[in-house]
Coordinates of C-alpha atoms in Angstrom, one line a residue:
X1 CA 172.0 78.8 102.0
X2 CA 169.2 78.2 104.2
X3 CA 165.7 76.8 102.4
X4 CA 162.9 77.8 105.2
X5 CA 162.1 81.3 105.9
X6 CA 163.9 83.4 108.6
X7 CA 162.2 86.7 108.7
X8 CA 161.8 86.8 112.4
X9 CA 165.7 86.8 112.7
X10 CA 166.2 89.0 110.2
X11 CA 164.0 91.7 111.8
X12 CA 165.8 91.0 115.3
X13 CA 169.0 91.3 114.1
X14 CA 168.2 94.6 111.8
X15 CA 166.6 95.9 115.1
X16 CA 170.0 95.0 117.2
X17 CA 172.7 96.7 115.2
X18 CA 170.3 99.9 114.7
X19 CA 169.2 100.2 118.6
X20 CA 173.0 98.9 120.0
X21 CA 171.0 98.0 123.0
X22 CA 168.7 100.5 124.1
X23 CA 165.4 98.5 123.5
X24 CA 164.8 96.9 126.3
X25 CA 163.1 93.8 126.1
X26 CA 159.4 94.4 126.1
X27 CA 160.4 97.4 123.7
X28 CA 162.2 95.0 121.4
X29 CA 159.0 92.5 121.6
X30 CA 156.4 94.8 120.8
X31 CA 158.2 96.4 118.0
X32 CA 158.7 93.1 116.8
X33 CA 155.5 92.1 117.0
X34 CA 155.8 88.9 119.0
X35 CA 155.9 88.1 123.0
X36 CA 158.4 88.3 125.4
X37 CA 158.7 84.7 125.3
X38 CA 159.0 84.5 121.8
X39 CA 161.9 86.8 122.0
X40 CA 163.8 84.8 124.3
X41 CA 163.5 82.0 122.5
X42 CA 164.7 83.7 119.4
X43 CA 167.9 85.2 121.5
X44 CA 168.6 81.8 122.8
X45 CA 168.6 80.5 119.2
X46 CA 171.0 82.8 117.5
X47 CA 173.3 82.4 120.5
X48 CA 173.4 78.8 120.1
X49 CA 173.9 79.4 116.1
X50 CA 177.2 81.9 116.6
X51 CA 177.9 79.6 119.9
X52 CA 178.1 76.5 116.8
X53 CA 180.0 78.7 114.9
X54 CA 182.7 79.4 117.0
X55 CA 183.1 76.0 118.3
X56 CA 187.0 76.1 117.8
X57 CA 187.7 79.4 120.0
X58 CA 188.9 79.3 123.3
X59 CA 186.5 78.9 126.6
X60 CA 186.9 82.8 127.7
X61 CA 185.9 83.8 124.1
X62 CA 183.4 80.9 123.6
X63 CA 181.6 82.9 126.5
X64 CA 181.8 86.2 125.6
X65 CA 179.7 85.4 122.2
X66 CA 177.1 83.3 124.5
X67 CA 176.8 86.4 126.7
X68 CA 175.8 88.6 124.0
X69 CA 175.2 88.7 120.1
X70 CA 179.1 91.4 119.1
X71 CA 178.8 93.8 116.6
X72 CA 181.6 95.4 115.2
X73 CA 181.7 98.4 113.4
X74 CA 185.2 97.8 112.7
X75 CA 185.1 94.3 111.0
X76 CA 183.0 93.2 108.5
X77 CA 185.3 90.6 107.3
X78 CA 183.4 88.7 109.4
X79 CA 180.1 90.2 109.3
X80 CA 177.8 89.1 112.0
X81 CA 174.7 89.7 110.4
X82 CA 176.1 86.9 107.8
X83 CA 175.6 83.5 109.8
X84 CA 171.9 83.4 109.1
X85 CA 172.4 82.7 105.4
X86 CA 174.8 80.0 106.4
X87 CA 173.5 75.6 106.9
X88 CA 173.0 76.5 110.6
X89 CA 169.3 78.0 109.5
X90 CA 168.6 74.9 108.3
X91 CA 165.9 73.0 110.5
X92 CA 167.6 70.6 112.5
X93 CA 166.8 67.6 110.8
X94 CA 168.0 69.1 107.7
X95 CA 171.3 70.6 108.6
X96 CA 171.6 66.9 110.0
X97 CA 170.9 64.9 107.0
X98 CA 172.7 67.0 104.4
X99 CA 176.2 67.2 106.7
X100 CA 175.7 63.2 106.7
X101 CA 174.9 63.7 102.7
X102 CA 178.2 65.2 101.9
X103 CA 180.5 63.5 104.4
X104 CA 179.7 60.4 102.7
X105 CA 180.0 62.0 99.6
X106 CA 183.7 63.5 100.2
X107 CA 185.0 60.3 100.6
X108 CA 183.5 58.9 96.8
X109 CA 180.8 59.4 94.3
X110 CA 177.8 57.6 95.2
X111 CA 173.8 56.4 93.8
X112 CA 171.1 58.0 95.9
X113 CA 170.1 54.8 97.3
X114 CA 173.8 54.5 98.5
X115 CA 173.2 57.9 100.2
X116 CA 170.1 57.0 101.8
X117 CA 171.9 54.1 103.4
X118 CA 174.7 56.1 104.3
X119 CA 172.4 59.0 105.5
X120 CA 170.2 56.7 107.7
X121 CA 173.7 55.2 109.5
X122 CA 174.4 59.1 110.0
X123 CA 171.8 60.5 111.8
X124 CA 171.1 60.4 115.6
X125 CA 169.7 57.7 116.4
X126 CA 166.2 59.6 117.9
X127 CA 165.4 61.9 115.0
X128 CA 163.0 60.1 112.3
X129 CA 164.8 58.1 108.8
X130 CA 164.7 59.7 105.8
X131 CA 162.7 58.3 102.5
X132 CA 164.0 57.9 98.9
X133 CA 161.8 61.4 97.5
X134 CA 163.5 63.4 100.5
X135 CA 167.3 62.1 99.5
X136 CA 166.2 63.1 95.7
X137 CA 165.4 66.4 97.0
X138 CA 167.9 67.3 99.3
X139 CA 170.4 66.1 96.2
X140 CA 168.8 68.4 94.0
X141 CA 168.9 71.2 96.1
X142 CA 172.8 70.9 96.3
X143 CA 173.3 70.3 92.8
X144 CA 171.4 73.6 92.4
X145 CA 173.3 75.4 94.2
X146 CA 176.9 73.8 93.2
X147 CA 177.8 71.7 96.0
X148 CA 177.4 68.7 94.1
X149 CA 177.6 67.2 90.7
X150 CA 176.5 64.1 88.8
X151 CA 179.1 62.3 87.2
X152 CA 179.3 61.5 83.3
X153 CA 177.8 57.8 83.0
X154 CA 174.8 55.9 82.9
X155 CA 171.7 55.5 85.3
X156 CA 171.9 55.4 88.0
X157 CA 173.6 58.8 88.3
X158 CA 176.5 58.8 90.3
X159 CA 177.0 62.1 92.7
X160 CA 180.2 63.4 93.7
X161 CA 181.6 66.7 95.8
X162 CA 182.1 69.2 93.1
X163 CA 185.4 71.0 94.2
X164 CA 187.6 70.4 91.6
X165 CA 188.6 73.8 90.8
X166 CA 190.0 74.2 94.2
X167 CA 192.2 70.7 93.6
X168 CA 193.4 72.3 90.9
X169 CA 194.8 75.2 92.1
X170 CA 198.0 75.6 94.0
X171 CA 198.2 77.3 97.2
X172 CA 199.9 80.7 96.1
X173 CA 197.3 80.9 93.6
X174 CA 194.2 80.3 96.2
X175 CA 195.8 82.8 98.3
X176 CA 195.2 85.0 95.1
X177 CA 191.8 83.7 94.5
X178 CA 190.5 84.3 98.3
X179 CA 192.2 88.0 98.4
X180 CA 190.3 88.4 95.0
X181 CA 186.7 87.1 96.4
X182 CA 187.2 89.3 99.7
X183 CA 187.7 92.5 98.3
X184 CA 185.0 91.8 95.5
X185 CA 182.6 90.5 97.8
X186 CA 183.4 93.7 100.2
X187 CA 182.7 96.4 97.3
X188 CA 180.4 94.4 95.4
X189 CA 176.3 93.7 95.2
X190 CA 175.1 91.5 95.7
X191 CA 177.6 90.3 97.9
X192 CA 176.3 87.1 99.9
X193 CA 177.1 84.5 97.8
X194 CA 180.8 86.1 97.5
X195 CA 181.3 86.0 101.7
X196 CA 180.1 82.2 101.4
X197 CA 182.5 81.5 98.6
X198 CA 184.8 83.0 100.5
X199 CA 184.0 81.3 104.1
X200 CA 183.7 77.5 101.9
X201 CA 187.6 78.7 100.6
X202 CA 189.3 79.9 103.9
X203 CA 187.9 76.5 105.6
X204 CA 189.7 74.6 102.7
X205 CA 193.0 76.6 103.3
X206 CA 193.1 76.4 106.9
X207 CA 192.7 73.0 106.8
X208 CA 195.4 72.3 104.4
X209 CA 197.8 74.6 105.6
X210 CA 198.8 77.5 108.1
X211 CA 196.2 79.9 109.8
X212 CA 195.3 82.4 106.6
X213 CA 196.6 86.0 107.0
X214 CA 193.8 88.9 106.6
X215 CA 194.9 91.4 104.5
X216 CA 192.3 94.0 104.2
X217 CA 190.2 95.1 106.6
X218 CA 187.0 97.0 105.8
X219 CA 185.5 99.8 108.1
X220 CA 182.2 100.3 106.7
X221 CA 179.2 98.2 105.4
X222 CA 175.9 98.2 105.0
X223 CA 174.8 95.4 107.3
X224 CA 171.3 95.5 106.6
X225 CA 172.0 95.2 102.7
X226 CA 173.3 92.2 103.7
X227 CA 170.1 91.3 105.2
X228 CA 167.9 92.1 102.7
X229 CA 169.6 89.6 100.6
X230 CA 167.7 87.3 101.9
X231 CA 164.8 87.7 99.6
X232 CA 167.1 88.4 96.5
X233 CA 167.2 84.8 95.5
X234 CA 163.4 84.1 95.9
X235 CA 162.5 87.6 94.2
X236 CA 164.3 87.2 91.1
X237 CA 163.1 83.8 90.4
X238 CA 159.2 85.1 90.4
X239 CA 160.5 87.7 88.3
X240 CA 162.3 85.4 85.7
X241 CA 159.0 83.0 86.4
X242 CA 156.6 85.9 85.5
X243 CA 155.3 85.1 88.9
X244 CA 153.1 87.3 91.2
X245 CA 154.6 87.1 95.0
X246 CA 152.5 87.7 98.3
X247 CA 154.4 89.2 101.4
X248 CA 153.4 91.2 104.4
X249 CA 154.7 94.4 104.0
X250 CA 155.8 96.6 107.1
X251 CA 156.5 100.1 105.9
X252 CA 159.2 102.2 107.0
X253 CA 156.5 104.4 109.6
X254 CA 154.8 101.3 110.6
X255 CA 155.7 100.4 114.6
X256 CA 156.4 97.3 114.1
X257 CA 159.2 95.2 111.5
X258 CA 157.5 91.3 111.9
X259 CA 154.5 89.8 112.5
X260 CA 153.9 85.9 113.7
X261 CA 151.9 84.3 111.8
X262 CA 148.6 83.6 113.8
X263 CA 147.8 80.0 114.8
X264 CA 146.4 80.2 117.5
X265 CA 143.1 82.4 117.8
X266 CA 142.9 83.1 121.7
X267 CA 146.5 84.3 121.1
X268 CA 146.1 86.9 117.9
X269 CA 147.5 89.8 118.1
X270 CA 146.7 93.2 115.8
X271 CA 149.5 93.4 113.6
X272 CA 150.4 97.0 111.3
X273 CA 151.6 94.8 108.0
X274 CA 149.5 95.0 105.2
X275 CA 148.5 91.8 103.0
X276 CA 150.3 92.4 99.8
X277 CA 149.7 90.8 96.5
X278 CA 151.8 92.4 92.9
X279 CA 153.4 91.3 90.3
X280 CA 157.3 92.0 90.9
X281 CA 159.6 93.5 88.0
X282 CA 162.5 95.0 88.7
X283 CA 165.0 95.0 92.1
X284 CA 166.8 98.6 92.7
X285 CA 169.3 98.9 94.8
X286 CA 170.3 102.6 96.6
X287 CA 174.0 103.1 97.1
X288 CA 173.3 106.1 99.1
X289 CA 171.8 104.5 101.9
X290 CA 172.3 100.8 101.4
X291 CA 168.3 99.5 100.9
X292 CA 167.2 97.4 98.2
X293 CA 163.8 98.1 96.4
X294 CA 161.3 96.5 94.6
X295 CA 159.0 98.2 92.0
X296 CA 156.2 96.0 91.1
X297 CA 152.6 96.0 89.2
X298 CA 149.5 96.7 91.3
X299 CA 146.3 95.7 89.8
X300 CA 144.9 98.2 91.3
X301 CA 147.6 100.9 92.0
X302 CA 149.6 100.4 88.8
X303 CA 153.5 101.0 89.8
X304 CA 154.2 99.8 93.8
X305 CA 157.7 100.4 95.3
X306 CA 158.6 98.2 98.3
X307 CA 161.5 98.8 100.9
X308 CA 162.9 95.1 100.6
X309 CA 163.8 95.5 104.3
X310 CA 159.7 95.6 105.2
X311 CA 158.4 92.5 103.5
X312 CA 157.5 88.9 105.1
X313 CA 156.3 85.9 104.2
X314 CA 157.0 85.9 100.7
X315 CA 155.3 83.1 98.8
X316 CA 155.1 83.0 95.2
X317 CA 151.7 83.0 93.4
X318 CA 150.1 82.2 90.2
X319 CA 152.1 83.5 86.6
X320 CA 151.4 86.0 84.5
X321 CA 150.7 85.8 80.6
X322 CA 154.4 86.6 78.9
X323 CA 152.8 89.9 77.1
X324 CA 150.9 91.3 80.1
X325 CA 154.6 91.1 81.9
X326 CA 156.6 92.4 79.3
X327 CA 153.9 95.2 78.8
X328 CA 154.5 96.4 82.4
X329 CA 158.0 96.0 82.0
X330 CA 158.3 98.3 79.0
X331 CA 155.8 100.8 81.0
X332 CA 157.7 101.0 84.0
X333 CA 161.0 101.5 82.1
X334 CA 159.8 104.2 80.9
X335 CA 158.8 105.7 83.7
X336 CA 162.0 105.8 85.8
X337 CA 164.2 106.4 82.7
X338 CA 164.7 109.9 84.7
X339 CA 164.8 108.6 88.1
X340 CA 168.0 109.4 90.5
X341 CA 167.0 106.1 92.0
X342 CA 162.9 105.0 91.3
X343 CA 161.0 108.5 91.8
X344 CA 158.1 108.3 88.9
X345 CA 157.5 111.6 89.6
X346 CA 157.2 114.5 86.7
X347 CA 160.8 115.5 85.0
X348 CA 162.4 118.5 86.5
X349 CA 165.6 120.1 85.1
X350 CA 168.5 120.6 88.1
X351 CA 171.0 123.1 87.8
X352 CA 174.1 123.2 90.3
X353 CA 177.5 125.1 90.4
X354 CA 180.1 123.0 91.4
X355 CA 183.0 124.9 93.3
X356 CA 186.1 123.5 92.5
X357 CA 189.0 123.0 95.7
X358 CA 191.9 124.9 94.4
X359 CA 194.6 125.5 91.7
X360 CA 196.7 122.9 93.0
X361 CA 196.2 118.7 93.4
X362 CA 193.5 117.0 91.7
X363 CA 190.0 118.4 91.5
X364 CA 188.3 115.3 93.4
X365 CA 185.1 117.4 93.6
X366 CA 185.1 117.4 89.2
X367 CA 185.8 113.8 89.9
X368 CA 183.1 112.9 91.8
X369 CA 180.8 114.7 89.9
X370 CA 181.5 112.5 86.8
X371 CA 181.6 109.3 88.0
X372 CA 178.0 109.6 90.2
X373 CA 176.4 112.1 88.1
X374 CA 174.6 109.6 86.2
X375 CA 173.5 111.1 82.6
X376 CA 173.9 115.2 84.3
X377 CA 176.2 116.8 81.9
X378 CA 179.0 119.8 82.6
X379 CA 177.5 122.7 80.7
X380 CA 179.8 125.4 81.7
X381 CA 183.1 125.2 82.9
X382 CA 184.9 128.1 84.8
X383 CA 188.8 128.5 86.5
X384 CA 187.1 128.3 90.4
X385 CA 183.9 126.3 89.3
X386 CA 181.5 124.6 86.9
X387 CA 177.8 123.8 86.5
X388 CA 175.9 120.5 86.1
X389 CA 172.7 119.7 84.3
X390 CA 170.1 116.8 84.9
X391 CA 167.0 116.1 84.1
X392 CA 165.5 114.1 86.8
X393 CA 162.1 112.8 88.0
X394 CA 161.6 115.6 91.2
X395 CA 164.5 116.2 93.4
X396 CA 163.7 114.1 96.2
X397 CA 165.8 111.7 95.4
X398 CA 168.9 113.7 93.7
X399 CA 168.6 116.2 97.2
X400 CA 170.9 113.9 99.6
X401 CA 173.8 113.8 96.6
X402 CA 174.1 117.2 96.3
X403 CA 173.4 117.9 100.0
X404 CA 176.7 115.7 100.5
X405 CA 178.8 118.2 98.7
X406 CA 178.5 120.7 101.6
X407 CA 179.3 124.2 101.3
X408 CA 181.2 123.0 97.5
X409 CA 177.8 123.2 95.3
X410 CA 175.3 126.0 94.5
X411 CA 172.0 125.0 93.3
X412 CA 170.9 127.4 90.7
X413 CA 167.9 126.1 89.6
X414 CA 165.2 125.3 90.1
X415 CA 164.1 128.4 92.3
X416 CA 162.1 125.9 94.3
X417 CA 164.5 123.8 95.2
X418 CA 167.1 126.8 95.4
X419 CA 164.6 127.8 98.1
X420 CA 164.3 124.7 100.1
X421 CA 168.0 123.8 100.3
X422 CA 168.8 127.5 101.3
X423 CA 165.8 127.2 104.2
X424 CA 167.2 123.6 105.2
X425 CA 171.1 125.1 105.7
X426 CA 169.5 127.4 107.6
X427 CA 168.0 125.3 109.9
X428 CA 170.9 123.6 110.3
X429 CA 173.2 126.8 111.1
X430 CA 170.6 127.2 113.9
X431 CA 171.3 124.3 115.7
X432 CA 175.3 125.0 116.3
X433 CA 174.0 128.5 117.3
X434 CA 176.3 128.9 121.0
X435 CA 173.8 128.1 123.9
X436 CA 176.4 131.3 125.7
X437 CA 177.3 134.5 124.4
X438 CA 180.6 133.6 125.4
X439 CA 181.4 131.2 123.2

């Protein structure tokens, strides 16, 4: 996982899969928020990263990726969007000096001063030696994140490669282990870690045996979920710190997605993010559309939600005192205990006939209803139909559920909302109105 900040990439790439190429390049700067220059740069950059990546494909296919950044819609056992999470967004130096660390490393457990001999002898020649404190760190790092491990015995600690369980296990059972991690990975959130689990696996296998066989293949994913997991990691530690975070925050009708960050004064440019400082509590995620949320305290606002897909720059501030946090926590539980998703709006009771799809097969529409319905209840069962109950903070959020039933649901009450959903059906009718008489 990469330790610097990518936001700029991020934004690029979100920008890439959702335009498919009609920005042109000015229009992809300024919504950006960055030069023309800057995003050349940037495109030359992630080429280079998926041109690394692909090292072992042939020549034609080699340039086909250097010609342009692929998207699929069809494969996201591969997902594109992915690669930025991988070592290759380390800085250079880095991605250097840890892929000396743990060459040196899979061959036997060493001190750290052994490493920082071994590192210095594995470095290019031109970029700058290592110290001792940087080794430490850089060992740390991977022992976080289970690369590594220390072995039992006295000072000085010994490291070695930590891939025992993988050893361990014979091939028929990795086979079952990767086709496990792939399909949980594919269904699951948050899914990142899984696809690098599963990339570190497939590696192992292809190296030790015959090109792995895909089994699945997934037509539809979220990619920008993906994304947003960037800021997972970093988010849920301030929350499990009791930490305040800072970010510039882009919302969703801002016109731009990224701002540089200013470092040269004859070359600042106005920028639409807002400064934001809260104290973060809780991380939503919305199934329906695939965005992650954060809902966080406001010193002066109170509850803040946050499109995870709109913040920059997060840094971490000071903490909080343990009771002021768990004293926010405790308020805003209560106050989405009745949201479809975070609405902290006031409580509203929906009422919707359900039709059912005939006498025969399974009813997939009761089905549904009970397994996404959250806490709604069946009040009132009939042979063609039934109704569902919920009491939910407003219906904005409930509106694109039900709406997704089609011409199967009713909604009863309230008359309000009766009213809207019956105007907004009828604006769609209108638009598949024939343009002839004839038709």
């Amino acid at each position: 996982m990469a330790r610097e900040s990518f936001d700029k990439e991020v934004q690029f790439l979100r920008m890439f899969v959702l335009t498919s190429g009609a920005y042109s390049r000015q229009q992809f700067a300024e919504r950006l928020g960055i030069s023309v220059h800057t995003f050349d740069k940037t495109l030359r950059r992630l080429k280079e990263i998926i041109a690394t990546m692909y090292q072992q494909a042939p020549d034609a296919q080699q340039k086909e990726f250097a010609d342009m950044l692929r998207y699929s819609y069809f494969d996201s056992t591969e997902p594109m969007l992915l690669f930025l999470f991988r070592a290759k967004s380390l800085k250079e130096s880095e991605s250097h000096r840890i892929a000396a660390l743990l060459v040196a490393l899979n061959e036997q457990p060493l001190t750290a001063i052994e490493l920082l001999d071994a590192c210095s002898k594995g470095i290019p020649s031109e970029m700058a030696l290592p110290d001792e404190k940087t080794i430490r760190n850089d060992l740390k790092y991977l022992e976080e994140v289970g690369v590594i491990m220390k072995t039992s015995g006295s000072r000085p600690y010994r490291y070695r490669i930590h891939n025992a369980f993988i050893d361990e296990l014979s091939q028929d059972e990795l086979i079952d282990l990767y086709d496990f991690i792939d399909v949980m990975s594919n269904t699951q959130v948050p899914s990142v870690q899984g696809y690098l689990l599963r990339d570190g696996l497939k590696k192992h296998m292809n190296r030790n045996s015959a090109e792995l066989v895909e089994p699945f293949l997934y037509k539809y994913q979220y990619y920008s979920r993906i994304l947003d997991e960037a800021h997972l990691s970093g988010l849920l530690s301030a929350i499990t710190q009791r930490r305040k975070v800072q970010f510039l925050y882009f919302s969703p009708k801002a016109g731009q997605s990224y701002a540089s960050k200013n470092t040269n004064p004859l070359f600042e440019r106005e920028m639409e993010g807002k400064l934001q400082k809260a104290l973060p509590l809780q991380i939503v995620y919305d199934h329906q559309y695939g965005r992650w949320y954060l809902l966080a305290h406001d010193s002066r606002h109170g509850i803040r939600k946050f499109r995870v897909e709109g913040m920059t720059q997060i840094e971490h501030d000071e903490p909080v005192d343990p009771s002021f946090f768990n004293e926010q926590k405790l308020d805003l539980e209560k106050r989405i205990k009745l949201s479809w998703v975070i609405d902290t709006g006031n409580a509203v009771t929906v009422k919707v006939r359900f039709f059912n799809p005939g006498r025969t097969g399974p009813n997939f529409i009761k089905e549904r209803v009970l397994l996404q319905g959250q806490w709604g209840e069946i009040t009132e069962e009939l042979e063609d139909s039934f109704v569902y109950e919920i009491t939910v903070n407003g219906t904005t959020e409930i509106k694109p559920w039900i709406r997704s039933f089609g011409s199967s649901c009713e909604v009863l009450e309230p008359s309000e909302f009766r009213q809207e959903m019956i105007a907004e059906w009828k604006e769609l009718s209108g638009y598949y109105e024939p343009v002839r008489e004839n038709i």
